[in-house]
Amino acid sequence: MRLVVAVVGKPRDRHLAAAIDDYETRAARYWPLEIVEVREASARGVAPGEVRTREGVRLLERFPPAMGLLACDERGDRFTSAEFARFLSAARDDARDVGVVIGGAFGLPDEVRARASRLVQLAPWTLPHELARLVLAEQLYRAGTIARGEPYHK
């Protein structure tokens, strides 16, 4: 199993960047985690839809066509932490690669949603993409502790 998380841009706030790095490092103890940051598209004089499309192309280039893809989207399915842990554990047991994608400031284009095998909601609210990355990183870590029966998830 390979777990690839592709995101648009780098965190700008150093405190948020440190928290993301901490949880991604923790999560990597449990899952073979690869983080891919793609360049943000310039929004100067460009419609938001065009920005989404350009970033979507960059994101999808990072995933082989056969890889199962979860797209983080506010309209997606909700996982409990335990369900997410079971999902990842099953992928690991079946030696299935999993990709997770988080869009940029303008979200994901329809092409990415269509390519995804599943849309996943990180929260019922719209989150800034940097905060969505932190939430995902923490949940990857939590899923690992659940899968191993460790006490982090109470």
Short mmCIF file of C-alpha atoms in Angstrom, two decimals:
data_model
loop_
_atom_site.label_atom_id
_atom_site.label_comp_id
_atom_site.label_asym_id
_atom_site.label_seq_id
_atom_site.Cartn_x
_atom_site.Cartn_y
_atom_site.Cartn_z
CA MET A 1 0.00 0.00 0.00
CA ARG A 2 1.05 3.52 -0.80
CA LEU A 3 -0.83 6.52 0.61
CA VAL A 4 -0.35 9.67 -1.46
CA VAL A 5 -1.79 13.00 -0.30
CA ALA A 6 -1.72 15.72 -2.94
CA VAL A 7 -2.43 19.30 -1.92
CA VAL A 8 -2.34 22.70 -3.56
CA GLY A 9 0.37 24.98 -2.25
CA LYS A 10 2.42 25.11 0.91
CA PRO A 11 1.07 26.37 4.23
CA ARG A 12 1.84 30.07 4.54
CA ASP A 13 1.46 30.43 8.30
CA ARG A 14 4.53 29.00 10.05
CA HIS A 15 2.53 27.81 13.08
CA LEU A 16 0.04 25.98 10.90
CA ALA A 17 2.90 24.58 8.81
CA ALA A 18 4.54 23.25 11.99
CA ALA A 19 1.31 21.58 13.14
CA ILE A 20 0.78 20.00 9.71
CA ASP A 21 4.36 18.75 9.64
CA ASP A 22 4.00 17.31 13.14
CA TYR A 23 0.86 15.31 12.30
CA GLU A 24 2.13 14.21 8.89
CA THR A 25 5.33 12.96 10.57
CA ARG A 26 3.27 11.11 13.17
CA ALA A 27 0.97 9.62 10.50
CA ALA A 28 3.98 8.39 8.53
CA ARG A 29 4.79 6.04 11.42
CA TYR A 30 1.61 4.13 10.61
CA TRP A 31 1.11 4.48 6.86
CA PRO A 32 3.54 4.65 3.93
CA LEU A 33 2.73 8.33 3.47
CA GLU A 34 3.85 10.51 0.58
CA ILE A 35 2.92 14.21 0.55
CA VAL A 36 2.84 16.01 -2.79
CA GLU A 37 2.47 19.78 -2.94
CA VAL A 38 1.52 21.20 -6.33
CA ARG A 39 1.95 24.84 -7.29
CA GLU A 40 -1.00 27.16 -6.81
CA ALA A 41 -2.37 28.66 -10.02
CA SER A 42 -2.30 32.43 -10.27
CA ALA A 43 -5.71 33.99 -9.77
CA ARG A 44 -4.74 37.37 -11.23
CA GLY A 45 -7.26 38.24 -13.90
CA VAL A 46 -8.45 34.63 -14.09
CA ALA A 47 -11.89 33.27 -13.23
CA PRO A 48 -12.05 30.94 -10.19
CA GLY A 49 -13.16 28.07 -12.43
CA GLU A 50 -10.02 28.39 -14.51
CA VAL A 51 -7.87 28.41 -11.36
CA ARG A 52 -9.62 25.23 -10.16
CA THR A 53 -9.08 23.58 -13.55
CA ARG A 54 -5.37 24.41 -13.69
CA GLU A 55 -4.79 23.17 -10.14
CA GLY A 56 -6.92 20.09 -10.80
CA VAL A 57 -4.73 19.12 -13.75
CA ARG A 58 -1.62 19.46 -11.57
CA LEU A 59 -3.20 17.35 -8.83
CA LEU A 60 -4.40 14.56 -11.12
CA GLU A 61 -0.96 14.29 -12.77
CA ARG A 62 0.31 12.95 -9.45
CA PHE A 63 -1.91 9.86 -9.43
CA PRO A 64 -1.72 6.80 -11.67
CA PRO A 65 -5.06 6.13 -13.40
CA ALA A 66 -5.67 2.91 -11.45
CA MET A 67 -5.10 4.44 -8.01
CA GLY A 68 -8.21 4.81 -5.86
CA LEU A 69 -8.73 8.48 -5.15
CA LEU A 70 -10.48 10.18 -2.24
CA ALA A 71 -11.34 13.80 -2.93
CA CYS A 72 -11.87 16.01 0.11
CA ASP A 73 -15.08 17.86 -0.60
CA GLU A 74 -17.75 19.39 1.64
CA ARG A 75 -20.40 17.42 -0.29
CA GLY A 76 -18.68 14.11 0.35
CA ASP A 77 -19.43 11.14 2.58
CA ARG A 78 -18.63 11.39 6.25
CA PHE A 79 -16.31 8.92 7.92
CA THR A 80 -16.07 8.50 11.65
CA SER A 81 -12.48 8.18 12.79
CA ALA A 82 -12.99 4.44 13.36
CA GLU A 83 -14.51 3.99 9.88
CA PHE A 84 -11.59 5.85 8.31
CA ALA A 85 -9.16 3.62 10.20
CA ARG A 86 -10.98 0.52 8.92
CA PHE A 87 -10.94 1.89 5.36
CA LEU A 88 -7.18 2.52 5.44
CA SER A 89 -6.47 -0.79 7.17
CA ALA A 90 -8.45 -2.66 4.52
CA ALA A 91 -6.53 -0.85 1.76
CA ARG A 92 -3.26 -1.81 3.44
CA ASP A 93 -4.38 -5.43 3.89
CA ASP A 94 -5.41 -5.61 0.22
CA ALA A 95 -2.20 -3.85 -0.90
CA ARG A 96 -4.29 -1.13 -2.57
CA ASP A 97 -2.77 2.29 -3.14
CA VAL A 98 -4.87 5.23 -1.96
CA GLY A 99 -4.66 8.82 -3.08
CA VAL A 100 -6.19 11.73 -1.23
CA VAL A 101 -6.57 15.15 -2.82
CA ILE A 102 -7.23 18.55 -1.25
CA GLY A 103 -7.98 21.45 -3.57
CA GLY A 104 -6.75 25.01 -3.31
CA ALA A 105 -8.45 28.19 -2.20
CA PHE A 106 -11.14 27.83 -4.89
CA GLY A 107 -11.78 24.13 -4.26
CA LEU A 108 -11.72 21.20 -6.66
CA PRO A 109 -12.89 21.18 -10.27
CA ASP A 110 -15.55 18.76 -11.47
CA GLU A 111 -12.85 16.74 -13.31
CA VAL A 112 -11.19 15.83 -10.01
CA ARG A 113 -14.50 14.95 -8.38
CA ALA A 114 -15.38 12.76 -11.37
CA ARG A 115 -12.01 10.95 -11.20
CA ALA A 116 -12.38 10.28 -7.47
CA SER A 117 -13.70 6.92 -6.38
CA ARG A 118 -15.17 8.65 -3.34
CA LEU A 119 -15.78 12.16 -2.08
CA VAL A 120 -14.98 12.57 1.61
CA GLN A 121 -16.13 15.35 3.89
CA LEU A 122 -13.61 16.46 6.52
CA ALA A 123 -16.17 18.70 8.21
CA PRO A 124 -19.68 19.95 7.49
CA TRP A 125 -18.17 23.44 7.06
CA THR A 126 -16.04 24.74 4.25
CA LEU A 127 -12.45 24.77 5.51
CA PRO A 128 -9.51 26.78 4.20
CA HIS A 129 -7.35 24.32 2.27
CA GLU A 130 -4.45 24.65 4.73
CA LEU A 131 -6.72 23.84 7.66
CA ALA A 132 -8.22 20.92 5.70
CA ARG A 133 -4.68 19.56 5.32
CA LEU A 134 -4.15 19.77 9.08
CA VAL A 135 -7.46 18.02 9.79
CA LEU A 136 -6.61 15.26 7.30
CA ALA A 137 -3.11 14.81 8.76
CA GLU A 138 -4.50 14.50 12.28
CA GLN A 139 -7.10 11.97 11.11
CA LEU A 140 -4.43 9.91 9.34
CA TYR A 141 -2.47 9.82 12.57
CA ARG A 142 -5.60 8.99 14.59
CA ALA A 143 -6.52 6.22 12.13
CA GLY A 144 -3.07 4.70 12.60
CA THR A 145 -3.42 4.68 16.38
CA ILE A 146 -6.90 3.15 16.10
CA ALA A 147 -5.62 0.46 13.72
CA ARG A 148 -2.90 -0.48 16.21
CA GLY A 149 -5.15 -0.25 19.27
CA GLU A 150 -3.15 2.59 20.80
CA PRO A 151 -4.74 4.94 23.36
CA TYR A 152 -4.66 8.24 21.41
CA HIS A 153 -8.28 7.76 20.26
CA LYS A 154 -10.41 7.62 23.38
#
